[in-house]
Short mmCIF file of C-alpha atoms and ligand atoms in Angstrom, two decimals:
data_model
loop_
_atom_site.label_atom_id
_atom_site.label_comp_id
_atom_site.label_asym_id
_atom_site.label_seq_id
_atom_site.Cartn_x
_atom_site.Cartn_y
_atom_site.Cartn_z
CA MET A 1 133.47 114.13 120.22
CA GLN A 2 131.13 114.65 123.15
CA PRO A 3 128.32 117.03 122.14
CA PHE A 4 127.39 118.07 125.68
CA ARG A 5 129.56 118.99 128.60
CA GLU A 6 128.98 116.41 131.29
CA LEU A 7 126.54 113.65 132.03
CA ALA A 8 124.15 114.27 134.94
CA VAL A 9 121.57 111.79 136.20
CA PHE A 10 118.73 112.65 138.57
CA SER A 11 115.77 110.83 140.07
CA GLY A 12 112.25 111.88 140.97
CA ASN A 13 110.46 110.13 143.83
CA ALA A 14 109.12 107.20 141.77
CA HIS A 15 112.04 104.77 142.00
CA ARG A 16 115.19 106.19 143.55
CA GLU A 17 116.59 102.70 144.14
CA LEU A 18 116.64 102.00 140.40
CA ALA A 19 118.23 105.40 139.68
CA GLU A 20 120.93 104.63 142.25
CA SER A 21 121.61 101.22 140.65
CA VAL A 22 121.84 102.86 137.22
CA CYS A 23 124.38 105.37 138.57
CA LYS A 24 126.33 102.56 140.23
CA HIS A 25 126.50 100.84 136.85
CA LEU A 26 127.65 104.10 135.27
CA GLU A 27 130.18 104.58 138.10
CA MET A 28 128.94 108.09 138.83
CA PRO A 29 126.98 109.70 141.66
CA LEU A 30 123.24 110.31 141.39
CA GLY A 31 122.71 114.07 141.14
CA GLU A 32 121.14 115.95 144.02
CA CYS A 33 117.68 117.26 143.41
CA GLU A 34 114.82 118.22 145.74
CA VAL A 35 111.41 117.00 144.62
CA PHE A 36 108.59 117.45 147.12
CA GLU A 37 104.98 118.47 147.58
CA PHE A 38 103.81 121.50 149.50
CA SER A 39 100.84 121.05 151.83
CA ASN A 40 98.53 122.10 148.99
CA GLU A 41 99.91 119.15 146.89
CA GLU A 42 101.75 121.43 144.49
CA ILE A 43 105.09 119.96 143.43
CA PHE A 44 108.36 121.79 143.85
CA VAL A 45 111.69 120.86 142.26
CA ARG A 46 115.17 122.27 142.67
CA PHE A 47 118.40 120.91 141.18
CA MET A 48 121.13 121.31 143.76
CA ASP A 49 123.95 121.04 141.20
CA ASN A 50 124.76 123.37 138.31
CA ILE A 51 123.36 121.71 135.17
CA ARG A 52 124.02 124.48 132.63
CA GLU A 53 124.82 122.89 129.23
CA ARG A 54 124.94 119.42 130.81
CA ASP A 55 123.50 116.23 129.31
CA VAL A 56 120.72 115.64 131.82
CA PHE A 57 118.90 112.31 132.30
CA LEU A 58 115.83 112.29 134.57
CA ILE A 59 114.84 108.79 135.73
CA GLN A 60 111.17 108.46 136.62
CA PRO A 61 108.90 105.50 135.85
CA ILE A 62 105.29 106.69 135.86
CA VAL A 63 103.97 104.54 138.69
CA SER A 64 101.53 104.77 141.57
CA PRO A 65 100.53 107.46 142.43
CA VAL A 66 100.65 107.79 138.66
CA ASN A 67 99.44 111.35 138.19
CA THR A 68 101.71 112.71 140.92
CA ARG A 69 104.77 110.94 139.51
CA LEU A 70 103.93 112.19 136.02
CA MET A 71 103.59 115.77 137.28
CA GLU A 72 106.90 115.44 139.16
CA LEU A 73 108.61 114.43 135.94
CA LEU A 74 107.07 117.33 134.01
CA VAL A 75 108.09 119.83 136.68
CA MET A 76 111.63 118.36 136.74
CA ILE A 77 111.88 118.79 132.97
CA ASP A 78 110.68 122.37 133.26
CA ALA A 79 113.19 123.13 136.03
CA ALA A 80 116.03 121.57 133.99
CA LYS A 81 115.05 123.60 130.92
CA ARG A 82 115.02 126.83 132.91
CA ALA A 83 118.40 125.91 134.42
CA SER A 84 119.82 125.86 130.84
CA ALA A 85 120.50 122.13 130.66
CA GLY A 86 122.17 121.31 127.33
CA ARG A 87 119.88 118.39 126.60
CA ILE A 88 117.14 116.71 128.65
CA THR A 89 116.31 113.02 128.34
CA ALA A 90 113.25 111.71 130.20
CA VAL A 91 114.12 108.15 131.24
CA ILE A 92 110.75 106.46 131.72
CA PRO A 93 111.26 102.75 132.47
CA TYR A 94 107.48 102.33 132.73
CA TYR A 95 105.29 104.49 130.49
CA ALA A 96 101.85 104.61 132.11
CA TYR A 97 98.64 105.10 130.12
CA GLY A 98 100.22 102.92 127.40
CA ARG A 99 97.00 100.90 127.11
CA SER A 100 95.14 104.06 126.12
CA ASP A 101 96.86 104.11 122.72
CA LYS A 102 93.89 104.17 120.34
CA LYS A 103 90.34 105.45 120.05
CA ASP A 104 88.70 102.03 120.16
CA GLN A 105 85.36 103.21 121.54
CA PRO A 106 83.34 106.35 120.81
CA ARG A 107 84.26 109.44 122.86
CA VAL A 108 87.41 108.11 124.56
CA PRO A 109 90.86 109.74 124.84
CA VAL A 110 94.23 108.60 123.50
CA THR A 111 96.03 109.36 126.74
CA ALA A 112 99.35 107.80 125.70
CA ARG A 113 99.52 110.49 123.03
CA LEU A 114 98.50 113.23 125.48
CA LEU A 115 101.42 112.23 127.73
CA ALA A 116 103.79 112.47 124.78
CA ASN A 117 102.54 116.01 124.15
CA PHE A 118 103.00 116.94 127.84
CA LEU A 119 106.61 115.69 127.85
CA GLU A 120 107.49 117.60 124.70
CA VAL A 121 105.80 120.82 125.80
CA ALA A 122 107.58 120.62 129.16
CA GLY A 123 110.88 120.59 127.27
CA ALA A 124 112.12 116.98 126.96
CA ASP A 125 114.57 116.57 124.07
CA ARG A 126 114.55 112.77 124.06
CA VAL A 127 112.83 109.84 125.75
CA LEU A 128 114.42 106.60 126.86
CA THR A 129 111.92 103.91 127.79
CA LEU A 130 111.50 100.17 128.22
CA ASP A 131 108.98 97.85 126.57
CA LEU A 132 106.12 100.17 125.72
CA HIS A 133 102.71 98.52 125.76
CA ALA A 134 102.64 99.09 121.99
CA GLY A 135 105.73 100.02 119.99
CA GLN A 136 103.78 102.52 117.89
CA ILE A 137 103.51 104.82 120.94
CA GLN A 138 106.97 105.97 119.81
CA GLY A 139 105.19 107.63 116.89
CA PHE A 140 103.20 109.86 119.29
CA PHE A 141 106.43 111.81 119.86
CA ASN A 142 108.13 114.31 117.57
CA ILE A 143 111.39 113.86 119.49
CA PRO A 144 113.66 110.78 119.42
CA VAL A 145 112.47 107.82 121.50
CA ASP A 146 114.77 104.93 122.36
CA GLU A 147 112.77 101.89 123.42
CA LEU A 148 114.77 99.22 125.21
CA THR A 149 113.53 95.70 125.81
CA ALA A 150 113.90 93.38 128.79
CA PHE A 151 112.61 90.30 126.94
CA PRO A 152 116.13 89.07 125.97
CA MET A 153 117.01 89.25 129.67
CA ILE A 154 113.85 87.28 130.54
CA ALA A 155 114.79 84.65 127.92
CA ASP A 156 118.31 84.41 129.39
CA TYR A 157 116.84 83.90 132.84
CA PHE A 158 114.67 80.98 131.72
CA ARG A 159 117.56 79.47 129.74
CA SER A 160 119.50 79.33 132.99
CA GLU A 161 116.52 77.64 134.70
CA ASN A 162 116.97 74.58 132.43
CA LEU A 163 113.27 73.77 132.25
CA GLN A 164 112.62 70.23 130.94
CA SER A 165 110.23 71.04 128.10
CA PRO A 166 109.51 74.77 127.88
CA VAL A 167 106.81 76.37 125.77
CA VAL A 168 106.25 80.14 125.72
CA VAL A 169 102.64 81.30 126.04
CA ALA A 170 101.34 84.68 124.85
CA THR A 171 98.40 85.93 126.93
CA ASP A 172 96.73 87.45 123.89
CA VAL A 173 97.22 87.88 120.17
CA GLY A 174 98.67 91.38 120.73
CA GLY A 175 101.53 89.87 122.75
CA ALA A 176 102.31 87.09 120.25
CA LYS A 177 105.24 88.89 118.62
CA ARG A 178 107.19 89.45 121.84
CA ALA A 179 106.34 85.91 123.04
CA ARG A 180 107.62 84.52 119.73
CA ASP A 181 110.84 86.43 120.22
CA VAL A 182 111.32 84.84 123.67
CA ALA A 183 110.45 81.39 122.25
CA GLU A 184 113.00 81.83 119.45
CA ARG A 185 115.66 82.84 121.95
CA LEU A 186 114.87 79.72 123.99
CA GLY A 187 114.56 77.51 120.90
CA CYS A 188 111.11 76.29 121.95
CA GLU A 189 107.51 76.35 120.69
CA LEU A 190 104.96 79.12 121.12
CA ALA A 191 101.31 78.90 122.23
CA ILE A 192 98.83 81.78 121.97
CA ILE A 193 95.76 82.44 124.09
CA ASP A 194 92.69 84.12 122.68
CA LYS A 195 91.77 86.65 125.39
CA ARG A 196 88.56 88.63 125.58
CA ARG A 197 87.78 91.71 127.61
CA SER A 198 84.19 92.89 128.02
CA GLY A 199 83.70 96.57 128.74
CA ASN A 200 86.14 98.69 130.75
CA ASP A 201 85.92 96.80 134.06
CA GLU A 202 89.42 95.19 133.94
CA GLN A 203 87.90 91.67 133.53
CA ALA A 204 89.89 89.44 131.20
CA GLU A 205 88.99 85.90 130.14
CA ALA A 206 91.22 83.38 128.37
CA MET A 207 88.87 81.79 125.84
CA THR A 208 90.95 79.24 124.02
CA LEU A 209 94.50 78.32 123.20
CA ILE A 210 96.42 77.64 120.00
CA GLY A 211 99.41 75.33 120.47
CA GLU A 212 100.57 72.23 122.34
CA VAL A 213 100.99 72.64 126.11
CA GLU A 214 100.13 69.30 127.76
CA GLY A 215 103.08 68.05 129.82
CA HIS A 216 105.10 71.21 129.09
CA ASP A 217 106.69 73.82 131.33
CA CYS A 218 104.68 76.88 130.26
CA ILE A 219 106.27 80.31 130.41
CA ILE A 220 103.51 82.92 130.25
CA VAL A 221 104.98 86.21 129.05
CA ASP A 222 103.33 89.62 129.11
CA ASP A 223 104.52 93.22 129.04
CA GLU A 224 102.77 94.15 132.28
CA ILE A 225 100.59 92.69 135.01
CA LEU A 226 98.08 95.00 136.67
CA THR A 227 95.14 93.20 138.31
CA GLY A 228 96.59 89.79 137.47
CA GLY A 229 93.28 88.90 135.79
CA THR A 230 94.84 88.16 132.40
CA VAL A 231 97.52 85.88 133.83
CA ALA A 232 95.20 84.18 136.39
CA SER A 233 92.81 83.32 133.61
CA ALA A 234 95.70 81.98 131.48
CA VAL A 235 96.92 79.91 134.43
CA ARG A 236 93.46 78.33 134.85
CA LEU A 237 93.29 77.47 131.17
CA LEU A 238 96.80 75.97 131.14
CA ARG A 239 96.21 73.93 134.32
CA SER A 240 93.03 72.52 132.76
CA ARG A 241 95.20 71.31 129.84
CA GLY A 242 97.53 69.25 132.09
CA VAL A 243 100.71 71.33 131.90
CA ARG A 244 103.80 70.32 133.87
CA SER A 245 104.52 73.72 135.42
CA VAL A 246 103.48 77.36 135.06
CA GLN A 247 106.10 80.10 135.06
CA VAL A 248 105.01 83.72 134.66
CA ALA A 249 107.16 86.57 133.35
CA CYS A 250 106.42 90.22 132.81
CA VAL A 251 108.55 93.31 132.33
CA HIS A 252 106.45 95.73 134.36
CA PRO A 253 105.12 94.50 137.73
CA VAL A 254 102.42 97.14 138.10
CA PHE A 255 100.62 94.72 140.49
CA ALA A 256 97.51 96.29 141.96
CA SER A 257 96.75 94.78 145.37
CA LYS A 258 94.30 92.28 143.85
CA ALA A 259 97.13 90.88 141.69
CA PHE A 260 98.64 89.34 144.81
CA ASP A 261 95.34 87.59 145.63
CA ALA A 262 95.02 86.41 142.04
CA LEU A 263 98.56 85.10 141.53
CA ASP A 264 99.95 84.12 144.94
CA THR A 265 98.75 80.51 144.54
CA LYS A 266 100.27 77.06 144.21
CA ASP A 267 99.07 76.91 140.60
CA VAL A 268 101.89 79.31 139.76
CA ASP A 269 105.41 77.90 140.12
CA GLN A 270 107.31 81.14 139.72
CA ILE A 271 106.81 84.81 138.79
CA VAL A 272 109.67 86.71 137.19
CA PHE A 273 109.62 90.47 136.67
CA THR A 274 111.99 93.39 136.34
CA ASP A 275 112.65 96.34 138.63
CA SER A 276 111.30 98.85 136.06
CA LEU A 277 109.02 99.98 138.86
CA PRO A 278 108.78 99.31 142.61
CA LEU A 279 106.12 97.00 144.10
CA VAL A 280 103.97 99.52 145.92
CA HIS A 281 100.78 97.60 146.67
CA GLY A 282 102.02 94.42 148.36
CA ALA A 283 104.32 91.40 148.07
CA PHE A 284 104.11 87.69 147.29
CA SER A 285 104.29 85.29 150.20
CA GLN A 286 103.71 81.83 148.67
CA VAL A 287 104.86 81.90 145.09
CA GLU A 288 108.56 81.99 144.25
CA THR A 289 109.65 85.25 142.58
CA ALA A 290 112.75 86.59 140.83
CA THR A 291 113.48 90.24 140.09
CA LEU A 292 115.72 91.00 137.11
CA SER A 293 117.61 94.28 137.27
CA THR A 294 117.25 96.74 134.39
CA ALA A 295 120.05 98.97 135.73
CA ALA A 296 122.65 97.65 133.28
CA ILE A 297 120.55 98.07 130.12
CA LEU A 298 119.36 101.53 131.19
CA GLY A 299 122.90 102.53 132.21
CA ASP A 300 124.43 101.23 128.98
CA ALA A 301 121.78 103.03 126.93
CA ILE A 302 122.40 106.30 128.81
CA HIS A 303 126.14 105.94 128.17
CA ARG A 304 125.57 105.31 124.46
CA ILE A 305 123.13 108.20 124.07
CA HIS A 306 125.60 110.48 125.84
CA THR A 307 128.55 109.40 123.69
CA GLY A 308 126.64 109.11 120.40
CA GLY A 309 126.82 105.31 120.29
CA SER A 310 124.22 102.94 118.88
CA VAL A 311 121.46 101.92 121.29
CA GLY A 312 120.12 99.26 118.89
CA ALA A 313 123.47 97.48 119.03
CA LEU A 314 122.73 96.63 122.68
CA PHE A 315 120.24 94.01 121.54
CA ARG A 316 122.03 92.33 118.65
C1 R5P B 1 97.17 93.83 127.79
O1 R5P B 1 97.05 93.92 126.58
C2 R5P B 1 98.51 93.69 128.46
O2 R5P B 1 99.46 93.08 127.64
C3 R5P B 1 98.37 92.92 129.75
O3 R5P B 1 97.89 91.62 129.44
C4 R5P B 1 97.41 93.59 130.68
O4 R5P B 1 97.79 94.93 130.84
C5 R5P B 1 97.37 92.91 132.02
O5 R5P B 1 96.39 93.50 132.81
P1 R5P B 1 95.69 92.70 133.98
O6 R5P B 1 96.79 92.13 134.85
O7 R5P B 1 94.86 93.73 134.71
O8 R5P B 1 94.82 91.63 133.38
#
């Protein structure tokens, strides 16, 4: 039994290309929806199709300009609610503010939680997302959250690369669990870097490393790369230990412009990332890159949510 009338998928302005690929995978057209700013920067949204009682999915990673894209999504949810959509799922392939997930200094916000509140108040019934910075962000919501992961896809990619002696490297202790998962999928060893950050100035330093890397093909894995500081510092540490090659993989290529300066070097053999968000601040010219499409996992998850199937079963 299908609980809602018809599936309808729409995109904000954050990543229309991904929304189109998802719809191609689902073999359906992307819905028509106007999303634009007036000259006073206020956002206006209008669904051009009837969405009454429909099962509506709004695809919008929260990417640069972050606060505008977030507001677009909230206004889209509000417009869908007022158009009597049957159910509204916010599809957020990249959940910004994920690093602000705890009060780890005096007098600071927990913005990841604030975003969850915004989405619920706007009228979202569900959230579908991909590799949150911390899984417990799911608990900030009182509505169902399906969190997909691209790490199995990243592991598959490196399996097909047939590296001679791979070892997976976590950039910090917090990322050890997902790195271990990739290592297990590849049947190789894991190394962990002890990373320190001082203050709030986006400076990261790889202090030391646990594990054997000399002569190995190192695959650095992280959930996201922003300034590239974390990975650049890991690359320096690994190169100083005589590794054979350095591969870098992340799910979310947030890539501020300085990330291209930091990582577009011959010390990096390859950078692999997904299309969870578009590259808006530049491009690599020297280092080899590969982009893995998330359209199939997002499309399959949307289909399963719509038909009441298991989303977890996608990753078994
Ligand atoms: C931090 O805990 C994350 O997993 C990433 O390592 C971090 O967000 C990367 O940021 P950046 O590229 O600015 O060092």
